[in-house]
Coordinates of C-alpha atoms and ligand atoms in Angstrom, one line a residue:
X27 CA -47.1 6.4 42.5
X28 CA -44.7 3.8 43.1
X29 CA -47.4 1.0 42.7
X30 CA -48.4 2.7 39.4
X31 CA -44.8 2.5 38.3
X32 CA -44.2 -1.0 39.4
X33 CA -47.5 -2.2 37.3
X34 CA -46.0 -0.8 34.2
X35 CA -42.4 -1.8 34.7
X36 CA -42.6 -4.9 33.1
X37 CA -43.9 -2.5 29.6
X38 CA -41.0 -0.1 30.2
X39 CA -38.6 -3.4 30.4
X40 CA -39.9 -4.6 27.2
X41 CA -39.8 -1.9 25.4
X42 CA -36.5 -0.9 26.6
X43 CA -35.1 -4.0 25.6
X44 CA -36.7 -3.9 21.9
X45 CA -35.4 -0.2 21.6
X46 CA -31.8 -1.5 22.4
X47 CA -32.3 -4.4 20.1
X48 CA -33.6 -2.2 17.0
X49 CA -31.0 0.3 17.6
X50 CA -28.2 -2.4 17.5
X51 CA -29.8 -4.0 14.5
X52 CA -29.8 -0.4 13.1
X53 CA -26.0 0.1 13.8
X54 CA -24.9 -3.5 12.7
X55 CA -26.9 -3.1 9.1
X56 CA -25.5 0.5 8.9
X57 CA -21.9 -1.1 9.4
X58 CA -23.0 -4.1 6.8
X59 CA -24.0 -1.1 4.4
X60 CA -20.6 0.3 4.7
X61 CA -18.8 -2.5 4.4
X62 CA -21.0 -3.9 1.0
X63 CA -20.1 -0.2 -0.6
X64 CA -17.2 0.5 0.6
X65 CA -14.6 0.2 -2.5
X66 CA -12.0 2.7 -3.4
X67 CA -10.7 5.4 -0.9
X68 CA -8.1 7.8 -1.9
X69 CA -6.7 10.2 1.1
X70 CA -3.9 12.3 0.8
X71 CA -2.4 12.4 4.6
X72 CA 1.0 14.3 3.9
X73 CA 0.2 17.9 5.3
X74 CA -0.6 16.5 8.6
X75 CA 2.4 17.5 10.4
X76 CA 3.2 19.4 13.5
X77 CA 6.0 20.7 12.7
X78 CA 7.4 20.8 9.0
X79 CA 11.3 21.2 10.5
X80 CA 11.1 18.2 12.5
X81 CA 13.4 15.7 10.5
X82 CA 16.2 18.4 10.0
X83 CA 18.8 15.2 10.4
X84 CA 21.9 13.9 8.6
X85 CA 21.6 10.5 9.3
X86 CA 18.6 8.8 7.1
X87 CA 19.2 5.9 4.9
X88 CA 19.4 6.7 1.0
X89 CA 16.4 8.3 -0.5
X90 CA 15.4 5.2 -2.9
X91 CA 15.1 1.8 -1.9
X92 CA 16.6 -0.7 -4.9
X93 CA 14.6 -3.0 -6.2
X94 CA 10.8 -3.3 -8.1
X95 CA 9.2 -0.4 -7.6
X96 CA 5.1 -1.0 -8.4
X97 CA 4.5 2.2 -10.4
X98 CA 0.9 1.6 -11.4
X99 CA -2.3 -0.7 -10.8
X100 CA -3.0 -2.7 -14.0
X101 CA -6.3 -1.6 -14.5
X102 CA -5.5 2.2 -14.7
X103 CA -3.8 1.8 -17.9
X104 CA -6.2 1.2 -21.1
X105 CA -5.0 -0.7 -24.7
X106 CA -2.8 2.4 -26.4
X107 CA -3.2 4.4 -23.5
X108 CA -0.5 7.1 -22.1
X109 CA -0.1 7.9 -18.5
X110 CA 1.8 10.3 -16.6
X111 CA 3.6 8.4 -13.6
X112 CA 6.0 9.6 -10.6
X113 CA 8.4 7.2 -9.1
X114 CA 11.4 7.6 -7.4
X115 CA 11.4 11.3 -8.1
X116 CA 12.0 10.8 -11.7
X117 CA 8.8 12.0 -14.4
X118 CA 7.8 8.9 -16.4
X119 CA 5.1 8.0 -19.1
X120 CA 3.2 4.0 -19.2
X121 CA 2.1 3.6 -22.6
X122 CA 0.2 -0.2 -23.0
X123 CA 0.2 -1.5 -26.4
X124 CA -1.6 -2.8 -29.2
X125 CA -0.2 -5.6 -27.7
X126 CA -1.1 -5.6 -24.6
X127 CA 2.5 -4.8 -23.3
X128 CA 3.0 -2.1 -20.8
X129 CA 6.7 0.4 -21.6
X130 CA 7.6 2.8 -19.1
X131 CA 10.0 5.4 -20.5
X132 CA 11.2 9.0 -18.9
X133 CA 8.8 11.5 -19.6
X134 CA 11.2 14.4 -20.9
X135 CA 11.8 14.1 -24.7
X136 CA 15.9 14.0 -25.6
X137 CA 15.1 16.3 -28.2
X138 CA 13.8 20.3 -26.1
X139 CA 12.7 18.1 -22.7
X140 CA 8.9 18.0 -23.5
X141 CA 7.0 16.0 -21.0
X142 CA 5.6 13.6 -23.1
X143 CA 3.2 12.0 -21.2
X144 CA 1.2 15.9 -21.9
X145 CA -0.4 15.8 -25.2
X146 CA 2.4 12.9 -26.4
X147 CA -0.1 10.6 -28.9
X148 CA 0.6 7.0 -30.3
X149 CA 0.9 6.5 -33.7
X150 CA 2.2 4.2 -36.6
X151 CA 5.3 4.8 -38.3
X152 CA 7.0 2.7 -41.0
X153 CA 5.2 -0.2 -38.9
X154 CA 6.1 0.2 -36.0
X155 CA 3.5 1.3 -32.7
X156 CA 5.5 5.0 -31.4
X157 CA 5.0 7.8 -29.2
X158 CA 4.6 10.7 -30.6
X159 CA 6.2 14.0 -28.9
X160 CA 3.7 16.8 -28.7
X161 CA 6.0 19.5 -29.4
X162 CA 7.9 19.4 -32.5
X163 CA 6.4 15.3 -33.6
X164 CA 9.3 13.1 -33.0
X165 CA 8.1 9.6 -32.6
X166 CA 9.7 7.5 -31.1
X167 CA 9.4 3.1 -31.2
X168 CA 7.4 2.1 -28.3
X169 CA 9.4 -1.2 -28.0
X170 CA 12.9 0.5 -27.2
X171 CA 12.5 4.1 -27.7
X172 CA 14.2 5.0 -30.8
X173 CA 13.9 7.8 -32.4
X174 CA 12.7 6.7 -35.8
X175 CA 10.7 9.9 -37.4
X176 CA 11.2 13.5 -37.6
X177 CA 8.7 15.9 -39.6
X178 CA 10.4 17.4 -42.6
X179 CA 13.8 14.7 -42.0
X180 CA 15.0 11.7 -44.1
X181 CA 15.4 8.6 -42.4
X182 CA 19.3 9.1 -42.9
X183 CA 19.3 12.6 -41.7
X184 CA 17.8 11.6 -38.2
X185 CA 19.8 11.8 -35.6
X186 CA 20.5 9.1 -32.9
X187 CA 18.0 10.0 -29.8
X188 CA 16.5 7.5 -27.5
X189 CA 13.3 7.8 -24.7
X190 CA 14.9 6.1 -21.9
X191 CA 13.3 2.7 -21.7
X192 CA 12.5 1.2 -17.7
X193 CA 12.4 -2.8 -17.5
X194 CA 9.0 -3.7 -16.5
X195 CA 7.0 -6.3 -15.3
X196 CA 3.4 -6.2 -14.8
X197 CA 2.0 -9.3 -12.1
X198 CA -1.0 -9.4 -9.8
X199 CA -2.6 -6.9 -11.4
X200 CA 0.2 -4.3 -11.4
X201 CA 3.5 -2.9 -13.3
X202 CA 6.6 -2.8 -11.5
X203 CA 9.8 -0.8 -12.7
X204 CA 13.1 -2.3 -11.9
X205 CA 15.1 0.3 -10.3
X206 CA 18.7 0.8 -9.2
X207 CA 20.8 3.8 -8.5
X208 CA 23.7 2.4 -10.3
X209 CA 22.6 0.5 -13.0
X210 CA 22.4 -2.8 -11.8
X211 CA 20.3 -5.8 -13.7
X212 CA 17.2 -7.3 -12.0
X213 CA 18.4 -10.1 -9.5
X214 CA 15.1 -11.6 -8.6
X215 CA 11.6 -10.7 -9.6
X216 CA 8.4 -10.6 -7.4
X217 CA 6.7 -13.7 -7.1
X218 CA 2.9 -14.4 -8.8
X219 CA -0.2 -15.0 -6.2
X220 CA -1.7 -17.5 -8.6
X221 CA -5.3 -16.9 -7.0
X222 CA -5.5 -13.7 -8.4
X223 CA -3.8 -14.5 -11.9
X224 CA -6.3 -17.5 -12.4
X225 CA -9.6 -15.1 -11.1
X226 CA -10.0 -17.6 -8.5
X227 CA -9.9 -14.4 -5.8
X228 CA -11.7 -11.4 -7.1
X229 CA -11.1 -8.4 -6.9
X230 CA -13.0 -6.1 -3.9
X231 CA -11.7 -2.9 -3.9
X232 CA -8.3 -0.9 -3.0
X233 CA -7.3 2.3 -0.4
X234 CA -4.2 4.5 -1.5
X235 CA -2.7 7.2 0.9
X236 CA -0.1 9.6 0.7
X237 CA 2.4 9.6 3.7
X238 CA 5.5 12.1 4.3
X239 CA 8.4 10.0 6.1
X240 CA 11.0 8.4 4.7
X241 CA 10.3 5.2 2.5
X242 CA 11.5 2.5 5.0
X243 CA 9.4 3.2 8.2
X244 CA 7.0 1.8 6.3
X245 CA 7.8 -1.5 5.8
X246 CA 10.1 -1.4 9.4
X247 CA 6.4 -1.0 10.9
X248 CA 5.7 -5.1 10.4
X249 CA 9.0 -5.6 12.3
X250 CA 8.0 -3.8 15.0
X251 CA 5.5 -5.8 17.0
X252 CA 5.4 -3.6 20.0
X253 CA 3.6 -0.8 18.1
X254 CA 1.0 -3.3 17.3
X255 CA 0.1 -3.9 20.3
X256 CA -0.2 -0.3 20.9
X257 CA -1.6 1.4 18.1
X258 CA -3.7 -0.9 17.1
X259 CA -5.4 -2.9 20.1
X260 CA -8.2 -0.3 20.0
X261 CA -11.1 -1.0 17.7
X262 CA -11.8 0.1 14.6
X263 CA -14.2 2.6 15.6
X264 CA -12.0 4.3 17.9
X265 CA -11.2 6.2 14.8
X266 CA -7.3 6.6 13.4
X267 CA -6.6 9.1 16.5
X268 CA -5.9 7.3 19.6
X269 CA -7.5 9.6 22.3
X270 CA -7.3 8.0 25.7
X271 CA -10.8 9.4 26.4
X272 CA -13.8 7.6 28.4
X273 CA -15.8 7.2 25.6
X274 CA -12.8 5.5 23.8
X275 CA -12.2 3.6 27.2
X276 CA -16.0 2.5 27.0
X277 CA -15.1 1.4 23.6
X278 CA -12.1 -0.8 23.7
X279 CA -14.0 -2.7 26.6
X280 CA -16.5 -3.6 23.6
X281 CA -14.9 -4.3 21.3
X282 CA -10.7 -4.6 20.6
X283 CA -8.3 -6.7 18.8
X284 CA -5.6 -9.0 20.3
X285 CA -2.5 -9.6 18.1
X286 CA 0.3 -11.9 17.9
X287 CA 3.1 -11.9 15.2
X288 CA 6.5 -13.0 14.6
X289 CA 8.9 -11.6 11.7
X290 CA 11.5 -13.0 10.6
X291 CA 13.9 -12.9 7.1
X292 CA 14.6 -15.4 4.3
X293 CA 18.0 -16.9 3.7
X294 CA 19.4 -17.3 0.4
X295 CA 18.3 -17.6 -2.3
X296 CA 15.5 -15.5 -0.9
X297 CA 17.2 -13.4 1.2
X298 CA 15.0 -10.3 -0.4
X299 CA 12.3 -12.0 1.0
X300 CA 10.8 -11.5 4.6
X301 CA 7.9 -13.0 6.4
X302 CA 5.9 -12.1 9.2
X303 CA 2.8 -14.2 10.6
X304 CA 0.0 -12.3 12.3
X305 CA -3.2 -13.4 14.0
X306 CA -5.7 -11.2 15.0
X307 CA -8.7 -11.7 17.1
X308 CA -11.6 -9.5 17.4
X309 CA -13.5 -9.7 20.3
X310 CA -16.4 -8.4 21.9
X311 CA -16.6 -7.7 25.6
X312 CA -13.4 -9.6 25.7
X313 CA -14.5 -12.2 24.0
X314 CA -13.2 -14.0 21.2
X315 CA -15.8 -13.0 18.1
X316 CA -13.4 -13.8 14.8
X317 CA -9.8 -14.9 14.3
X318 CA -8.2 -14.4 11.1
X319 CA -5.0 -16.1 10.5
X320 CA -1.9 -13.6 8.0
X321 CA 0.5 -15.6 6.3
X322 CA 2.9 -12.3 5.1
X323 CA 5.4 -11.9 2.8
X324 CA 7.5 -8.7 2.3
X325 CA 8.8 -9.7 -1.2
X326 CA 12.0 -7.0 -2.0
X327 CA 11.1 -3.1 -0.6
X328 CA 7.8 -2.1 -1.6
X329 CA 5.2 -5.2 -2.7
X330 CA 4.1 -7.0 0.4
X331 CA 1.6 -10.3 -0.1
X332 CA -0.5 -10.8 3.2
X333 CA -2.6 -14.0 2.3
X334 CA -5.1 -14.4 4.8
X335 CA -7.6 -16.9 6.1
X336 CA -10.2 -17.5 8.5
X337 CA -11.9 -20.7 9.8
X338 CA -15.1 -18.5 10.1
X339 CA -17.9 -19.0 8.0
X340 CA -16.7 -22.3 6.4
X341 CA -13.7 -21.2 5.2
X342 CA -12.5 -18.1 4.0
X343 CA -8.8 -17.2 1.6
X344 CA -7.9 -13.7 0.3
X345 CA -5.3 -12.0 0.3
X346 CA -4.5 -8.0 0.7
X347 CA -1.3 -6.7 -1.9
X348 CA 0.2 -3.8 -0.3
X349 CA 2.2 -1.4 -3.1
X350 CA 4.7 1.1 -2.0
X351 CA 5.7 3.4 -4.4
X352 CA 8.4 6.0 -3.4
X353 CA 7.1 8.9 -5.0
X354 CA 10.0 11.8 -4.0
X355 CA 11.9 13.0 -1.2
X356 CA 10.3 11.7 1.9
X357 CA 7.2 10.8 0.0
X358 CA 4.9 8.1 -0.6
X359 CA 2.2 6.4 -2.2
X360 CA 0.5 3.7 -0.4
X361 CA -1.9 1.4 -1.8
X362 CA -4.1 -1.7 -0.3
X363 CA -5.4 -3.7 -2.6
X364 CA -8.2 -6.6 -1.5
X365 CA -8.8 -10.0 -3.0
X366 CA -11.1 -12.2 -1.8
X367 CA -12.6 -16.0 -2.3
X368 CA -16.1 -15.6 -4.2
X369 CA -18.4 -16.3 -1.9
X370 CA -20.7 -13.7 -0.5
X371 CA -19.2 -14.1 3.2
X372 CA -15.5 -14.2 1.8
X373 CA -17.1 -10.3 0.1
X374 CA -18.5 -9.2 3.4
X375 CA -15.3 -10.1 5.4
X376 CA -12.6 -8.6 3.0
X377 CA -14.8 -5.2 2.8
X378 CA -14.6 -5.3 6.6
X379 CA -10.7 -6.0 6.7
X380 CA -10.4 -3.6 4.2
X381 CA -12.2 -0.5 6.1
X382 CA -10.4 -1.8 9.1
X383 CA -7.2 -1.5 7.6
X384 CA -7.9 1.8 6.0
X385 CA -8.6 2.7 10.0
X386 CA -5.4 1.0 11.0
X387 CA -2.9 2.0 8.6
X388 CA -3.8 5.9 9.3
X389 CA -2.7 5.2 12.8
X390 CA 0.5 4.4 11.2
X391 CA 0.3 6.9 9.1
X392 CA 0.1 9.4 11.5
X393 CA 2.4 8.8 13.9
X394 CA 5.1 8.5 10.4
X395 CA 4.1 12.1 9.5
X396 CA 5.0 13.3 12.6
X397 CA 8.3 11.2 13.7
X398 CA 11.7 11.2 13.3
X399 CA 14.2 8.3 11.9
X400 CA 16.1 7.3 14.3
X401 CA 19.4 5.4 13.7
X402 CA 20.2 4.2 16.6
X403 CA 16.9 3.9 18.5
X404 CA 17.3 2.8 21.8
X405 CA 15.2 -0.9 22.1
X406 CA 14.1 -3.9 24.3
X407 CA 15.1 -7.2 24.3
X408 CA 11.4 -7.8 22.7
X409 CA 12.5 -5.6 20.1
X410 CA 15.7 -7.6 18.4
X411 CA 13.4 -7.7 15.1
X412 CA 13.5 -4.2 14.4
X413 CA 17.0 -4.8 14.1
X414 CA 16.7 -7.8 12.5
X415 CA 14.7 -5.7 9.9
X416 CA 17.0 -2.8 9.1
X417 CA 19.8 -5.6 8.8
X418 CA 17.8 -7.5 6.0
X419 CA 16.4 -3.9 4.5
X420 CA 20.5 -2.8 3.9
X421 CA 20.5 -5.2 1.1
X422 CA 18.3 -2.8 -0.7
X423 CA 21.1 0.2 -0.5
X424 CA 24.5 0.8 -1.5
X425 CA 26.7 2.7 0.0
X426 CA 26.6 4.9 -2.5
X427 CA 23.2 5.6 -2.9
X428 CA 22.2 9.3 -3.1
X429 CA 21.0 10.3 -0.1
X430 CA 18.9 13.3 0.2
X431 CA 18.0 15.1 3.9
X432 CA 14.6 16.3 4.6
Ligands
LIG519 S1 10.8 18.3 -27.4 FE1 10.0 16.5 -28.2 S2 10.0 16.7 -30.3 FE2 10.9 18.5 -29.5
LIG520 FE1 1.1 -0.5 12.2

């Protein structure tokens, strides 16, 4: 028997190691496949949590950040389109005009409160491009909201009403609202990544999740470098759960990422800037398979820049935007978006970084569900950043600010 096993062993060797080869070539094309499609995920994460009394605490930081607020993605709003938006717990309406010009205004109509941005519809009135109420058909001037027509009124016999007008700006492919709890002016303005306003990096898809913490443990996570090392050490595949199993042990011996970053804030007159640098290296059985270098910039509370590149393949530039809209109490909208050089490698890595992120970030995004805020956490010496970070993210409060507990 055993000299009838030995004369085939060399057969079973062979084919063993062709079976192992096919079924890795299976799982790497089946990962390419994802990658190549993988383009727009939307995944509403808010009702995981344990317990919904968890945060019952006095001491969070106001409810709002100040600042611009990215209230919608640029190609989600049409010519003479309308669009119901929620930011900052206030009802607005996005209307884009003939011109090209994106107006956001509060939703509720000064005349009965109608929410305008249901059945509202754009017309032309003495010239001018309006928004017209669906209730009783008051239209009001799209460029400042005045209430210039009334059915059955003449001109003289219409009172003054206006639709609250937001400033905007739209850049990078998105419209920002400029908001401030007390009325202040627009001090600085988000800067332009000139690869994506000349087309040079294209466009290669987005994620957007909806998280339950309060607004600022989101951007405190870049400050906090211990985390990273933490949370997201494990490969991608080891899912957005951390389970300490042996299968996930088996894993993170195959494959892992090793991170190093640095954070650290702008001084005047960028102080609402803050940067962070981050490399990652993926490697396989420890060894180093890709490094991808971050150049970040946390540009005011809730647009972050993180231009990347890698020496890989030739050459590789993209960048991801990250867009943080506070939607309500404790609520929030995150979206990635993913820009890449054209070339089919620079595609193939930026649809890998972005399912990897989409991984990554719901680590995050878990363990924010679940946690409290902490005001006066208790840290290392390693940690000084995380203070660092809440002493730059003040300038985004007043004192004043409303502050509403969970
Ligand atoms: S509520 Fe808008 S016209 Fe009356
Ligand atoms: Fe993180």
């Amino acid at each position: 028997m055993e000299s009838f096993l030995m004369k085939f062993y060399p057969i079973i060797e062979i084919n063993l190691n062709v079976c192992i080869t096919i079924l890795l070539t299976i799982l790497l094309l089946y990962y390419i496949y994802i990658f190549i499609t993988f383009n727009d995920k939307y995944v509403d994460l808010s009702y995981i949590e344990v317990d919904p009394d968890r945060k019952v605490q006095s001491d969070l930081p106001p409810t709002y950040p100040n600042g611009w607020i990215p209230v919608i993605e640029s190609r989600n709003i049409g010519l003479n389109q309308l669009k119901n938006l929620k930011a900052f717990g206030q009802q607005l309406v996005a209307f884009r005009s003939q011109t090209g010009r994106v107006y956001v205004y509060d939703a509720y109509c000064p005349h009965l409160g109608a929410n305008i941005g249901v059945g509202g519809q754009i017309t032309k009135e003495c010239g001018h491009e309006c928004i017209r109420c669906p209730f009783h058909g008051w239209a009001f001037k799209a460029d400042d909201g005045l209430c210039i027509k009334i059915p059955g009124m003449q001109s003289n016999e219409i009172p003054t009403a206006r639709l609250k007008t937001w400033e905007t700006i739209e850049i990078n492919a998105t419209v920002f609202v400029w908001y401030h709890s007390h009325g202040v002016k627009p001090y600085w303005f988000p800067n332009e990544i000139h690869e994506i306003e000349n087309n040079e990096w294209i466009y290669e898809g987005r994620t957007e999740h909806i998280v339950k913490c309060h607004f600022q443990e989101i951007p405190e996570n870049g400050a906090d470098w211990a985390h990273i090392q933490e949370l997201h050490t494990p490969a991608v595949m080891a899912g957005n759960v951390i389970n300490r199993s042996r299968f996930y042990s088996l894993l993170t011996k195959l494959f892992g990422h090793e991170w190093q970053s640095k954070w650290w804030p702008s001084s005047a007159p960028d102080s609402h800037i803050a940067h962070m640098s981050l490399t990652t290296t993926n490697t396989v059985f420890g060894y180093p398979l890709l490094t991808i270098h971050f150049n970040i910039r946390q540009i005011g509370p809730a647009f972050v820049e993180l231009l990347y590149e890698s020496s890989a393949f030739g050459g590789i530039t993209g960048t991801f935007i990250q867009l943080i809209t506070p939607l309500d109490v404790n609520r929030n909208r995150i979206i990635h978006q993913i820009y890449s050089s054209q070339t089919f490698c620079g595609k193939l890595l930026a649809k890998f970084l972005l399912y990897g992120e989409l991984r990554m970030l719901e680590r995050d995004i878990i363990i924010w569900n679940n946690k409290k805020f902490l005001k006066n956490p208790i840290i290392t010496k390693n940690e000084k950043s995380l203070l660092q970070f809440r002493r730059w993210f003040n300038q985004f409060y007043t004192k004043e600010d409303p502050r509403k507990q969970w």
